PDB file of C-alpha atoms in Angstrom:
ATOM      1  CA  MET A   8      11.090  -2.030  32.450  1.00 58.00           C
ATOM      2  CA  SER A   9      11.216  -5.753  31.782  1.00 70.00           C
ATOM      3  CA  ALA A  10      14.725  -7.145  32.136  1.00 67.00           C
ATOM      4  CA  ASP A  11      14.665  -8.790  28.695  1.00 89.00           C
ATOM      5  CA  LEU A  12      13.659  -5.728  26.624  1.00 92.00           C
ATOM      6  CA  TRP A  13      17.262  -5.383  25.469  1.00 95.00           C
ATOM      7  CA  ALA A  14      16.860  -8.604  23.456  1.00 96.00           C
ATOM      8  CA  PRO A  15      15.536  -8.822  19.874  1.00 97.00           C
ATOM      9  CA  SER A  16      11.856  -9.529  19.340  1.00 97.00           C
ATOM     10  CA  ALA A  17      12.783 -11.961  16.518  1.00 98.00           C
ATOM     11  CA  SER A  18      15.026 -14.990  16.878  1.00 98.00           C
ATOM     12  CA  ILE A  19      18.440 -14.869  15.247  1.00 98.00           C
ATOM     13  CA  ASP A  20      17.456 -17.856  13.060  1.00 98.00           C
ATOM     14  CA  THR A  21      14.449 -15.908  11.762  1.00 98.00           C
ATOM     15  CA  LEU A  22      16.616 -12.863  11.092  1.00 98.00           C
ATOM     16  CA  LYS A  23      18.951 -15.072   9.058  1.00 98.00           C
ATOM     17  CA  GLN A  24      15.960 -16.271   7.015  1.00 98.00           C
ATOM     18  CA  ARG A  25      14.890 -12.650   6.566  1.00 98.00           C
ATOM     19  CA  ALA A  26      18.352 -11.689   5.306  1.00 98.00           C
ATOM     20  CA  ALA A  27      18.230 -14.523   2.769  1.00 98.00           C
ATOM     21  CA  ILE A  28      14.823 -13.319   1.534  1.00 98.00           C
ATOM     22  CA  MET A  29      16.121  -9.762   1.144  1.00 98.00           C
ATOM     23  CA  ARG A  30      19.051 -11.080  -0.879  1.00 98.00           C
ATOM     24  CA  SER A  31      16.727 -13.128  -3.110  1.00 98.00           C
ATOM     25  CA  ILE A  32      14.561 -10.065  -3.752  1.00 98.00           C
ATOM     26  CA  ARG A  33      17.574  -7.994  -4.785  1.00 98.00           C
ATOM     27  CA  GLU A  34      18.818 -10.751  -7.079  1.00 98.00           C
ATOM     28  CA  PHE A  35      15.325 -11.000  -8.604  1.00 98.00           C
ATOM     29  CA  PHE A  36      15.521  -7.360  -9.686  1.00 98.00           C
ATOM     30  CA  TYR A  37      19.199  -7.348 -10.606  1.00 98.00           C
ATOM     31  CA  ALA A  38      18.483 -10.197 -13.050  1.00 98.00           C
ATOM     32  CA  ARG A  39      15.820  -8.002 -14.667  1.00 98.00           C
ATOM     33  CA  ASN A  40      18.029  -4.890 -14.899  1.00 98.00           C
ATOM     34  CA  VAL A  41      15.886  -2.957 -12.438  1.00 98.00           C
ATOM     35  CA  MET A  42      18.064  -0.376 -10.683  1.00 98.00           C
ATOM     36  CA  GLU A  43      18.108  -0.154  -6.877  1.00 98.00           C
ATOM     37  CA  VAL A  44      17.670   3.397  -5.562  1.00 98.00           C
ATOM     38  CA  GLU A  45      17.532   5.238  -2.255  1.00 98.00           C
ATOM     39  CA  THR A  46      15.331   8.253  -1.522  1.00 98.00           C
ATOM     40  CA  PRO A  47      14.891  10.414   1.605  1.00 97.00           C
ATOM     41  CA  SER A  48      12.970   9.188   4.628  1.00 97.00           C
ATOM     42  CA  LEU A  49      12.398  12.835   5.608  1.00 96.00           C
ATOM     43  CA  SER A  50      10.535  15.136   3.229  1.00 95.00           C
ATOM     44  CA  ALA A  51       8.926  18.575   3.241  1.00 93.00           C
ATOM     45  CA  ALA A  52       5.599  17.018   2.176  1.00 93.00           C
ATOM     46  CA  SER A  53       3.724  13.799   2.814  1.00 92.00           C
ATOM     47  CA  VAL A  54       0.645  11.943   1.638  1.00 92.00           C
ATOM     48  CA  THR A  55      -2.749  13.634   1.817  1.00 92.00           C
ATOM     49  CA  ASP A  56      -4.531  10.250   1.931  1.00 89.00           C
ATOM     50  CA  VAL A  57      -7.169  10.533   4.654  1.00 85.00           C
ATOM     51  CA  HIS A  58      -6.524   6.957   5.792  1.00 84.00           C
ATOM     52  CA  LEU A  59      -2.810   7.494   6.478  1.00 89.00           C
ATOM     53  CA  ALA A  60      -1.201   9.380   9.364  1.00 91.00           C
ATOM     54  CA  SER A  61       2.380  10.633   9.114  1.00 93.00           C
ATOM     55  CA  PHE A  62       4.965  11.303  11.789  1.00 95.00           C
ATOM     56  CA  ASP A  63       6.234  14.874  11.637  1.00 94.00           C
ATOM     57  CA  THR A  64       9.256  16.617  13.096  1.00 95.00           C
ATOM     58  CA  THR A  65      11.182  19.884  12.753  1.00 96.00           C
ATOM     59  CA  PHE A  66      14.709  20.431  11.453  1.00 95.00           C
ATOM     60  CA  VAL A  67      16.572  23.300  13.117  1.00 93.00           C
ATOM     61  CA  GLY A  68      19.892  24.011  11.442  1.00 87.00           C
ATOM     62  CA  PRO A  69      21.769  26.327   9.078  1.00 89.00           C
ATOM     63  CA  GLY A  70      19.264  28.412   7.156  1.00 86.00           C
ATOM     64  CA  HIS A  71      16.364  27.071   9.195  1.00 90.00           C
ATOM     65  CA  ALA A  72      16.729  28.622  12.633  1.00 86.00           C
ATOM     66  CA  GLY A  73      12.963  29.074  12.716  1.00 89.00           C
ATOM     67  CA  GLY A  74      12.481  25.376  12.016  1.00 93.00           C
ATOM     68  CA  LEU A  75      11.769  23.422   8.831  1.00 94.00           C
ATOM     69  CA  PRO A  76       8.738  21.101   9.139  1.00 93.00           C
ATOM     70  CA  LEU A  77       9.497  17.600   7.841  1.00 96.00           C
ATOM     71  CA  PHE A  78       7.565  14.341   7.553  1.00 95.00           C
ATOM     72  CA  LEU A  79       8.762  10.759   7.873  1.00 97.00           C
ATOM     73  CA  GLN A  80       7.620   9.139   4.656  1.00 96.00           C
ATOM     74  CA  THR A  81       4.748   6.651   4.630  1.00 96.00           C
ATOM     75  CA  SER A  82       6.117   5.368   1.299  1.00 96.00           C
ATOM     76  CA  PRO A  83       8.986   6.323  -1.052  1.00 97.00           C
ATOM     77  CA  GLU A  84       6.482   6.715  -3.908  1.00 97.00           C
ATOM     78  CA  PHE A  85       6.662  10.460  -4.529  1.00 97.00           C
ATOM     79  CA  ALA A  86      10.464  10.625  -4.578  1.00 98.00           C
ATOM     80  CA  MET A  87      10.708   7.541  -6.786  1.00 98.00           C
ATOM     81  CA  LYS A  88       8.328   9.103  -9.297  1.00 98.00           C
ATOM     82  CA  ARG A  89      10.590  12.163  -9.401  1.00 98.00           C
ATOM     83  CA  LEU A  90      13.455   9.823 -10.340  1.00 98.00           C
ATOM     84  CA  LEU A  91      11.298   8.252 -13.039  1.00 98.00           C
ATOM     85  CA  ALA A  92      10.475  11.698 -14.441  1.00 98.00           C
ATOM     86  CA  ALA A  93      14.219  12.418 -14.519  1.00 98.00           C
ATOM     87  CA  GLY A  94      14.768   9.352 -16.732  1.00 98.00           C
ATOM     88  CA  SER A  95      15.837   6.651 -14.272  1.00 98.00           C
ATOM     89  CA  GLY A  96      14.064   3.806 -16.039  1.00 98.00           C
ATOM     90  CA  ALA A  97      12.850   0.797 -14.043  1.00 98.00           C
ATOM     91  CA  ILE A  98      13.704   1.143 -10.325  1.00 98.00           C
ATOM     92  CA  PHE A  99      13.156  -0.606  -7.004  1.00 98.00           C
ATOM     93  CA  GLN A 100      13.779   0.262  -3.375  1.00 98.00           C
ATOM     94  CA  LEU A 101      13.918  -1.619  -0.074  1.00 98.00           C
ATOM     95  CA  CYS A 102      13.467   0.940   2.679  1.00 98.00           C
ATOM     96  CA  LYS A 103      11.917   1.874   5.996  1.00 97.00           C
ATOM     97  CA  ALA A 104       8.498   3.526   5.938  1.00 97.00           C
ATOM     98  CA  PHE A 105       6.645   5.094   8.858  1.00 97.00           C
ATOM     99  CA  ARG A 106       2.952   5.364   9.694  1.00 96.00           C
ATOM    100  CA  ASN A 107       1.579   6.882  12.878  1.00 94.00           C
ATOM    101  CA  GLU A 108      -1.100   4.275  13.320  1.00 85.00           C
ATOM    102  CA  GLU A 109      -1.790   1.195  15.362  1.00 77.00           C
ATOM    103  CA  ALA A 110       0.749  -1.421  16.398  1.00 84.00           C
ATOM    104  CA  GLY A 111      -0.358  -5.046  16.503  1.00 88.00           C
ATOM    105  CA  SER A 112       0.118  -8.510  15.088  1.00 92.00           C
ATOM    106  CA  HIS A 113       0.335  -7.195  11.497  1.00 94.00           C
ATOM    107  CA  HIS A 114       1.443  -3.587  12.153  1.00 94.00           C
ATOM    108  CA  ASN A 115       4.494  -1.750  13.459  1.00 97.00           C
ATOM    109  CA  PRO A 116       4.819   2.041  13.087  1.00 96.00           C
ATOM    110  CA  GLU A 117       8.233   1.539  11.454  1.00 97.00           C
ATOM    111  CA  PHE A 118       8.266  -1.163   8.799  1.00 97.00           C
ATOM    112  CA  THR A 119      10.135  -2.304   5.705  1.00 98.00           C
ATOM    113  CA  MET A 120       8.680  -1.700   2.273  1.00 98.00           C
ATOM    114  CA  LEU A 121       9.606  -2.947  -1.179  1.00 98.00           C
ATOM    115  CA  GLU A 122       8.498  -0.542  -3.873  1.00 98.00           C
ATOM    116  CA  TRP A 123       9.158  -0.764  -7.594  1.00 98.00           C
ATOM    117  CA  TYR A 124       8.170   0.915 -10.855  1.00 98.00           C
ATOM    118  CA  ARG A 125       8.090  -0.443 -14.379  1.00 98.00           C
ATOM    119  CA  PRO A 126       7.889   2.008 -17.296  1.00 98.00           C
ATOM    120  CA  GLY A 127       5.826   0.520 -20.124  1.00 97.00           C
ATOM    121  CA  PHE A 128       3.955  -1.905 -17.833  1.00 98.00           C
ATOM    122  CA  ASP A 129       0.243  -1.722 -17.082  1.00 97.00           C
ATOM    123  CA  GLU A 130      -1.264  -3.148 -13.901  1.00 97.00           C
ATOM    124  CA  PHE A 131      -1.653  -6.615 -15.443  1.00 98.00           C
ATOM    125  CA  ALA A 132       1.979  -6.877 -16.551  1.00 98.00           C
ATOM    126  CA  LEU A 133       3.043  -5.795 -13.073  1.00 98.00           C
ATOM    127  CA  MET A 134       0.770  -8.392 -11.465  1.00 98.00           C
ATOM    128  CA  ASP A 135       2.554 -10.998 -13.596  1.00 98.00           C
ATOM    129  CA  GLU A 136       5.927  -9.907 -12.197  1.00 98.00           C
ATOM    130  CA  ILE A 137       4.689  -9.766  -8.604  1.00 98.00           C
ATOM    131  CA  ASP A 138       3.294 -13.273  -9.063  1.00 98.00           C
ATOM    132  CA  GLU A 139       6.750 -14.498 -10.148  1.00 98.00           C
ATOM    133  CA  LEU A 140       8.291 -12.953  -7.033  1.00 98.00           C
ATOM    134  CA  MET A 141       5.662 -14.543  -4.765  1.00 98.00           C
ATOM    135  CA  GLN A 142       6.258 -17.952  -6.307  1.00 98.00           C
ATOM    136  CA  LEU A 143       9.994 -17.515  -5.703  1.00 98.00           C
ATOM    137  CA  ILE A 144       9.813 -16.338  -2.083  1.00 98.00           C
ATOM    138  CA  LEU A 145       6.739 -18.185  -0.800  1.00 98.00           C
ATOM    139  CA  GLU A 146       6.911 -21.286  -3.026  1.00 97.00           C
ATOM    140  CA  VAL A 147       3.214 -20.985  -3.887  1.00 97.00           C
ATOM    141  CA  ALA A 148       1.109 -21.688  -6.953  1.00 97.00           C
ATOM    142  CA  PRO A 149       0.290 -18.845  -9.375  1.00 98.00           C
ATOM    143  CA  ALA A 150      -2.091 -16.288  -7.890  1.00 98.00           C
ATOM    144  CA  GLU A 151      -5.818 -16.006  -8.519  1.00 97.00           C
ATOM    145  CA  ARG A 152      -7.228 -12.762  -9.973  1.00 98.00           C
ATOM    146  CA  ILE A 153     -10.661 -11.301  -9.326  1.00 98.00           C
ATOM    147  CA  THR A 154     -12.211  -7.862  -9.764  1.00 98.00           C
ATOM    148  CA  TYR A 155     -13.234  -5.837  -6.708  1.00 98.00           C
ATOM    149  CA  GLN A 156     -16.801  -5.821  -8.037  1.00 98.00           C
ATOM    150  CA  HIS A 157     -16.918  -9.616  -8.399  1.00 97.00           C
ATOM    151  CA  ALA A 158     -15.344 -10.261  -4.990  1.00 97.00           C
ATOM    152  CA  PHE A 159     -17.824  -7.911  -3.293  1.00 97.00           C
ATOM    153  CA  LYS A 160     -20.875  -9.311  -5.093  1.00 97.00           C
ATOM    154  CA  ARG A 161     -19.789 -12.907  -4.535  1.00 96.00           C
ATOM    155  CA  THR A 162     -19.475 -12.415  -0.783  1.00 96.00           C
ATOM    156  CA  LEU A 163     -22.145  -9.835   0.023  1.00 97.00           C
ATOM    157  CA  GLY A 164     -24.601 -10.052  -2.885  1.00 96.00           C
ATOM    158  CA  LEU A 165     -24.459  -6.315  -3.624  1.00 97.00           C
ATOM    159  CA  ASP A 166     -22.787  -4.476  -6.513  1.00 97.00           C
ATOM    160  CA  PRO A 167     -20.347  -1.975  -4.938  1.00 97.00           C
ATOM    161  CA  LEU A 168     -20.224   0.141  -8.098  1.00 97.00           C
ATOM    162  CA  THR A 169     -23.958   0.851  -8.178  1.00 96.00           C
ATOM    163  CA  ALA A 170     -24.996   0.486  -4.521  1.00 96.00           C
ATOM    164  CA  SER A 171     -26.388   3.564  -2.760  1.00 95.00           C
ATOM    165  CA  ILE A 172     -25.209   4.807   0.617  1.00 94.00           C
ATOM    166  CA  THR A 173     -28.534   3.660   2.098  1.00 94.00           C
ATOM    167  CA  GLN A 174     -28.018   0.135   0.754  1.00 96.00           C
ATOM    168  CA  LEU A 175     -24.478   0.003   2.110  1.00 96.00           C
ATOM    169  CA  GLN A 176     -25.594   1.298   5.512  1.00 95.00           C
ATOM    170  CA  GLN A 177     -28.315  -1.351   5.662  1.00 95.00           C
ATOM    171  CA  LEU A 178     -25.885  -4.092   4.633  1.00 96.00           C
ATOM    172  CA  ALA A 179     -23.334  -2.991   7.222  1.00 95.00           C
ATOM    173  CA  CYS A 180     -25.993  -2.954   9.930  1.00 95.00           C
ATOM    174  CA  GLU A 181     -27.092  -6.462   8.938  1.00 95.00           C
ATOM    175  CA  HIS A 182     -23.520  -7.645   9.453  1.00 95.00           C
ATOM    176  CA  GLY A 183     -23.178  -6.124  12.910  1.00 94.00           C
ATOM    177  CA  PHE A 184     -21.577  -2.773  12.161  1.00 94.00           C
ATOM    178  CA  ALA A 185     -24.519  -0.535  13.027  1.00 92.00           C
ATOM    179  CA  ASP A 186     -22.482   1.489  15.532  1.00 92.00           C
ATOM    180  CA  ILE A 187     -20.218   2.634  12.699  1.00 90.00           C
ATOM    181  CA  ALA A 188     -22.572   2.561   9.727  1.00 89.00           C
ATOM    182  CA  LYS A 189     -25.772   4.202  10.924  1.00 86.00           C
ATOM    183  CA  ASN A 190     -24.324   7.734  10.877  1.00 86.00           C
ATOM    184  CA  GLU A 191     -21.708   7.245   8.136  1.00 89.00           C
ATOM    185  CA  THR A 192     -22.438   9.196   4.964  1.00 86.00           C
ATOM    186  CA  HIS A 193     -19.176   8.611   3.076  1.00 87.00           C
ATOM    187  CA  LYS A 194     -19.651   5.774   0.582  1.00 93.00           C
ATOM    188  CA  ASP A 195     -16.003   4.735   0.452  1.00 92.00           C
ATOM    189  CA  THR A 196     -15.803   4.421   4.235  1.00 91.00           C
ATOM    190  CA  LEU A 197     -18.735   2.007   4.140  1.00 95.00           C
ATOM    191  CA  LEU A 198     -17.228   0.100   1.208  1.00 96.00           C
ATOM    192  CA  GLN A 199     -13.886  -0.214   2.949  1.00 94.00           C
ATOM    193  CA  LEU A 200     -15.533  -1.351   6.180  1.00 95.00           C
ATOM    194  CA  LEU A 201     -17.456  -4.104   4.419  1.00 97.00           C
ATOM    195  CA  PHE A 202     -14.586  -5.125   2.176  1.00 97.00           C
ATOM    196  CA  CYS A 203     -12.076  -5.317   5.042  1.00 95.00           C
ATOM    197  CA  MET A 204     -14.332  -7.122   7.510  1.00 95.00           C
ATOM    198  CA  LYS A 205     -16.371  -9.414   5.253  1.00 96.00           C
ATOM    199  CA  VAL A 206     -14.724  -9.792   1.833  1.00 96.00           C
ATOM    200  CA  GLU A 207     -11.003  -9.974   2.616  1.00 95.00           C
ATOM    201  CA  PRO A 208     -11.364 -13.068   4.876  1.00 95.00           C
ATOM    202  CA  THR A 209     -12.869 -14.967   1.908  1.00 95.00           C
ATOM    203  CA  ILE A 210     -10.036 -14.380  -0.587  1.00 96.00           C
ATOM    204  CA  GLY A 211      -6.446 -15.551  -0.921  1.00 97.00           C
ATOM    205  CA  GLN A 212      -6.703 -18.300   1.650  1.00 95.00           C
ATOM    206  CA  ASP A 213      -5.124 -21.171  -0.291  1.00 96.00           C
ATOM    207  CA  ILE A 214      -3.145 -19.239  -2.883  1.00 97.00           C
ATOM    208  CA  PRO A 215      -2.384 -15.516  -3.232  1.00 98.00           C
ATOM    209  CA  CYS A 216      -5.167 -13.459  -4.793  1.00 98.00           C
ATOM    210  CA  PHE A 217      -5.028 -10.178  -6.726  1.00 98.00           C
ATOM    211  CA  VAL A 218      -8.113  -7.993  -6.412  1.00 98.00           C
ATOM    212  CA  TYR A 219      -8.136  -5.419  -9.195  1.00 98.00           C
ATOM    213  CA  HIS A 220     -10.273  -2.602 -10.635  1.00 98.00           C
ATOM    214  CA  PHE A 221     -11.041  -0.874  -7.347  1.00 97.00           C
ATOM    215  CA  PRO A 222     -13.763   1.820  -7.472  1.00 97.00           C
ATOM    216  CA  ALA A 223     -12.630   5.047  -9.147  1.00 95.00           C
ATOM    217  CA  SER A 224     -13.326   6.904  -5.909  1.00 92.00           C
ATOM    218  CA  GLN A 225     -10.532   4.787  -4.335  1.00 93.00           C
ATOM    219  CA  ALA A 226      -8.075   5.348  -7.177  1.00 89.00           C
ATOM    220  CA  ALA A 227      -5.498   7.146  -4.981  1.00 83.00           C
ATOM    221  CA  LEU A 228      -2.607   7.561  -7.437  1.00 90.00           C
ATOM    222  CA  ALA A 229      -3.969   5.272 -10.164  1.00 94.00           C
ATOM    223  CA  GLN A 230      -5.400   6.062 -13.582  1.00 96.00           C
ATOM    224  CA  ILE A 231      -9.128   5.717 -14.187  1.00 96.00           C
ATOM    225  CA  CYS A 232      -9.782   2.847 -16.602  1.00 96.00           C
ATOM    226  CA  GLU A 233     -10.691   3.931 -20.127  1.00 93.00           C
ATOM    227  CA  HIS A 234     -13.096   1.024 -20.700  1.00 93.00           C
ATOM    228  CA  ASP A 235     -15.051   1.684 -17.474  1.00 96.00           C
ATOM    229  CA  GLN A 236     -14.869   5.081 -15.775  1.00 96.00           C
ATOM    230  CA  ARG A 237     -16.312   3.572 -12.586  1.00 97.00           C
ATOM    231  CA  VAL A 238     -13.070   1.722 -11.806  1.00 97.00           C
ATOM    232  CA  ALA A 239      -9.359   2.472 -11.550  1.00 97.00           C
ATOM    233  CA  GLY A 240      -6.170   0.676 -12.535  1.00 97.00           C
ATOM    234  CA  ARG A 241      -5.505  -0.228  -8.921  1.00 97.00           C
ATOM    235  CA  PHE A 242      -4.972  -3.672  -7.393  1.00 98.00           C
ATOM    236  CA  GLU A 243      -4.159  -5.256  -4.050  1.00 98.00           C
ATOM    237  CA  LEU A 244      -2.620  -8.638  -3.255  1.00 98.00           C
ATOM    238  CA  TYR A 245      -3.954 -10.793  -0.413  1.00 98.00           C
ATOM    239  CA  TYR A 246      -2.741 -14.042   1.071  1.00 98.00           C
ATOM    240  CA  LYS A 247      -3.767 -15.830   4.267  1.00 96.00           C
ATOM    241  CA  ASN A 248      -5.640 -12.882   5.785  1.00 93.00           C
ATOM    242  CA  MET A 249      -2.922 -10.364   5.016  1.00 94.00           C
ATOM    243  CA  GLU A 250      -2.859  -7.490   2.566  1.00 95.00           C
ATOM    244  CA  LEU A 251       0.591  -7.781   1.011  1.00 97.00           C
ATOM    245  CA  ALA A 252       0.739  -5.220  -1.792  1.00 98.00           C
ATOM    246  CA  ASN A 253      -1.006  -2.202  -3.273  1.00 97.00           C
ATOM    247  CA  GLY A 254      -0.298  -1.304  -6.900  1.00 98.00           C
ATOM    248  CA  PHE A 255      -1.332   1.115  -9.618  1.00 97.00           C
ATOM    249  CA  ASN A 256      -1.322   1.802 -13.289  1.00 97.00           C
ATOM    250  CA  GLU A 257       0.185   5.140 -12.327  1.00 97.00           C
ATOM    251  CA  LEU A 258      -1.508   8.489 -12.768  1.00 96.00           C
ATOM    252  CA  THR A 259       0.766  10.740 -14.857  1.00 97.00           C
ATOM    253  CA  ASN A 260      -1.465  13.809 -15.233  1.00 96.00           C
ATOM    254  CA  ALA A 261      -0.244  16.662 -12.994  1.00 96.00           C
ATOM    255  CA  LYS A 262      -3.538  18.576 -12.936  1.00 96.00           C
ATOM    256  CA  GLU A 263      -5.557  15.508 -12.001  1.00 95.00           C
ATOM    257  CA  GLN A 264      -3.048  14.583  -9.276  1.00 96.00           C
ATOM    258  CA  ALA A 265      -3.160  18.094  -7.770  1.00 95.00           C
ATOM    259  CA  LYS A 266      -6.969  17.946  -7.883  1.00 95.00           C
ATOM    260  CA  ARG A 267      -6.972  14.667  -5.933  1.00 94.00           C
ATOM    261  CA  PHE A 268      -4.557  16.062  -3.332  1.00 94.00           C
ATOM    262  CA  ASN A 269      -6.830  19.092  -2.849  1.00 93.00           C
ATOM    263  CA  GLN A 270      -9.890  16.849  -2.549  1.00 92.00           C
ATOM    264  CA  ASP A 271      -8.103  14.815   0.139  1.00 92.00           C
ATOM    265  CA  ASN A 272      -7.315  17.943   2.143  1.00 93.00           C
ATOM    266  CA  ALA A 273     -10.877  19.208   1.771  1.00 92.00           C
ATOM    267  CA  TYR A 274     -12.121  15.917   3.192  1.00 87.00           C
ATOM    268  CA  ARG A 275      -9.519  16.151   5.975  1.00 90.00           C
ATOM    269  CA  ALA A 276     -10.776  19.626   6.873  1.00 91.00           C
ATOM    270  CA  ALA A 277     -14.409  18.495   6.866  1.00 87.00           C
ATOM    271  CA  SER A 278     -13.511  15.518   9.081  1.00 85.00           C
ATOM    272  CA  GLY A 279     -11.486  17.527  11.582  1.00 88.00           C
ATOM    273  CA  LEU A 280      -8.220  15.960  10.464  1.00 88.00           C
ATOM    274  CA  LYS A 281      -4.943  17.842  10.110  1.00 87.00           C
ATOM    275  CA  GLN A 282      -4.277  18.967   6.541  1.00 86.00           C
ATOM    276  CA  VAL A 283      -1.026  17.886   4.881  1.00 89.00           C
ATOM    277  CA  PRO A 284       1.015  20.071   2.500  1.00 86.00           C
ATOM    278  CA  MET A 285       0.702  18.982  -1.132  1.00 90.00           C
ATOM    279  CA  ASP A 286       3.943  17.613  -2.563  1.00 95.00           C
ATOM    280  CA  THR A 287       4.522  20.365  -5.126  1.00 96.00           C
ATOM    281  CA  ARG A 288       7.803  18.747  -6.216  1.00 97.00           C
ATOM    282  CA  LEU A 289       5.913  15.646  -7.312  1.00 97.00           C
ATOM    283  CA  ILE A 290       3.450  17.837  -9.216  1.00 97.00           C
ATOM    284  CA  ALA A 291       6.385  19.609 -10.897  1.00 98.00           C
ATOM    285  CA  ALA A 292       7.865  16.228 -11.849  1.00 98.00           C
ATOM    286  CA  LEU A 293       4.551  15.162 -13.406  1.00 97.00           C
ATOM    287  CA  GLU A 294       4.409  18.461 -15.301  1.00 98.00           C
ATOM    288  CA  HIS A 295       7.939  17.762 -16.583  1.00 98.00           C
ATOM    289  CA  GLY A 296       6.662  14.409 -17.817  1.00 97.00           C
ATOM    290  CA  LEU A 297       6.242  10.919 -16.396  1.00 97.00           C
ATOM    291  CA  GLU A 298       5.996   8.130 -18.931  1.00 95.00           C
ATOM    292  CA  GLN A 299       3.263   5.538 -18.584  1.00 97.00           C
ATOM    293  CA  CYS A 300       4.263   3.038 -15.905  1.00 98.00           C
ATOM    294  CA  ALA A 301       2.958   0.738 -13.201  1.00 98.00           C
ATOM    295  CA  GLY A 302       4.166   0.627  -9.612  1.00 98.00           C
ATOM    296  CA  VAL A 303       3.590  -1.322  -6.432  1.00 98.00           C
ATOM    297  CA  ALA A 304       4.375  -1.199  -2.708  1.00 98.00           C
ATOM    298  CA  LEU A 305       4.808  -4.531  -0.922  1.00 98.00           C
ATOM    299  CA  GLY A 306       5.148  -5.100   2.823  1.00 98.00           C
ATOM    300  CA  ILE A 307       8.359  -7.011   3.477  1.00 98.00           C
ATOM    301  CA  ASP A 308       7.655  -7.796   7.128  1.00 98.00           C
ATOM    302  CA  ARG A 309       4.354  -9.454   6.227  1.00 98.00           C
ATOM    303  CA  LEU A 310       6.018 -11.330   3.379  1.00 98.00           C
ATOM    304  CA  VAL A 311       8.630 -12.670   5.813  1.00 98.00           C
ATOM    305  CA  MET A 312       5.862 -13.622   8.248  1.00 98.00           C
ATOM    306  CA  LEU A 313       4.291 -15.770   5.546  1.00 98.00           C
ATOM    307  CA  ALA A 314       7.604 -17.244   4.411  1.00 98.00           C
ATOM    308  CA  THR A 315       8.618 -18.209   7.966  1.00 98.00           C
ATOM    309  CA  ASN A 316       5.120 -19.124   9.228  1.00 97.00           C
ATOM    310  CA  LYS A 317       5.116 -16.501  11.975  1.00 97.00           C
ATOM    311  CA  GLN A 318       1.911 -15.043  13.413  1.00 96.00           C
ATOM    312  CA  LYS A 319       3.152 -11.675  14.684  1.00 97.00           C
ATOM    313  CA  ILE A 320       5.171  -8.976  12.966  1.00 97.00           C
ATOM    314  CA  LYS A 321       7.450  -8.588  15.979  1.00 97.00           C
ATOM    315  CA  GLU A 322       8.649 -12.156  15.336  1.00 98.00           C
ATOM    316  CA  VAL A 323      10.261 -11.142  12.031  1.00 98.00           C
ATOM    317  CA  ILE A 324      11.813  -7.747  12.896  1.00 98.00           C
ATOM    318  CA  ALA A 325      14.855  -7.241  15.099  1.00 98.00           C
ATOM    319  CA  PHE A 326      13.156  -4.837  17.515  1.00 97.00           C
ATOM    320  CA  ASP A 327       9.461  -3.977  17.433  1.00 96.00           C
ATOM    321  CA  VAL A 328       8.200  -0.631  18.735  1.00 95.00           C
ATOM    322  CA  ALA A 329       7.980  -1.949  22.309  1.00 93.00           C
ATOM    323  CA  ARG A 330      11.728  -2.723  22.227  1.00 95.00           C
ATOM    324  CA  ALA A 331      12.957   0.083  19.970  1.00 94.00           C
TER     325      ALA A 331
END
């Protein structure tokens, strides 16, 4: 073991800047009467999203001598929606989230997330509020907005909403991804490959950029748009080659949400991935009634990287995974 692994991965000066940013975020929401909440990091269920991997553990204690399977949460979303269904009103949370994925310049398996929900907002009203927060913390100009379809067509010359799998495979091969694309038959995997590798580097370079109206097949927990069933009320925020936030005009229909969870697990099974228990408590909360709202998850560590001009996530957290 290296002799200096006891020391923080971030400088104390940077950690002071981080603390000031956290305080500014809290004051931003306090001024808007948005209540701060805390929800469990450990839960009996986790996300079924095929692109996310959860850490799991087992609780052995009173009443659970045989062991109670638990998951470290990838996001506080499900628990926060249960609070909303119980009548909390507008809420926000600054918390740790955990994803059993890669570690690198922009990733750490344990990270800090800001998540908030606004009853009565749609995705556009929420983008307005996020934009205000970005201008406050990053001292940037108002963000650009562009649809997923426009961004894709502008960069790659192909309409992602009408393109066939064959067209996407051919396009991916032309851009040097033949090893991945030639045998890939899932349209969204091809779309995400092309969007991540070719489109994202072209947006949000000078000022933050919201990309909205993602394909309906990538709706996750967002409502399908009434005016165009091909797209969903989902958006992402990009700035300087980093994805900062992922937001939704939230799905409130319990049956549709359960259907999507089941579809995720079916895809997991077909892909040889471990299935994840559906969060039946979230479904029960939606059945009880969740008013129309918009919500967003924003990566705090990446936000601090941008605010302090750091290139690696370990430079803005006290101890990265190598020093934990």
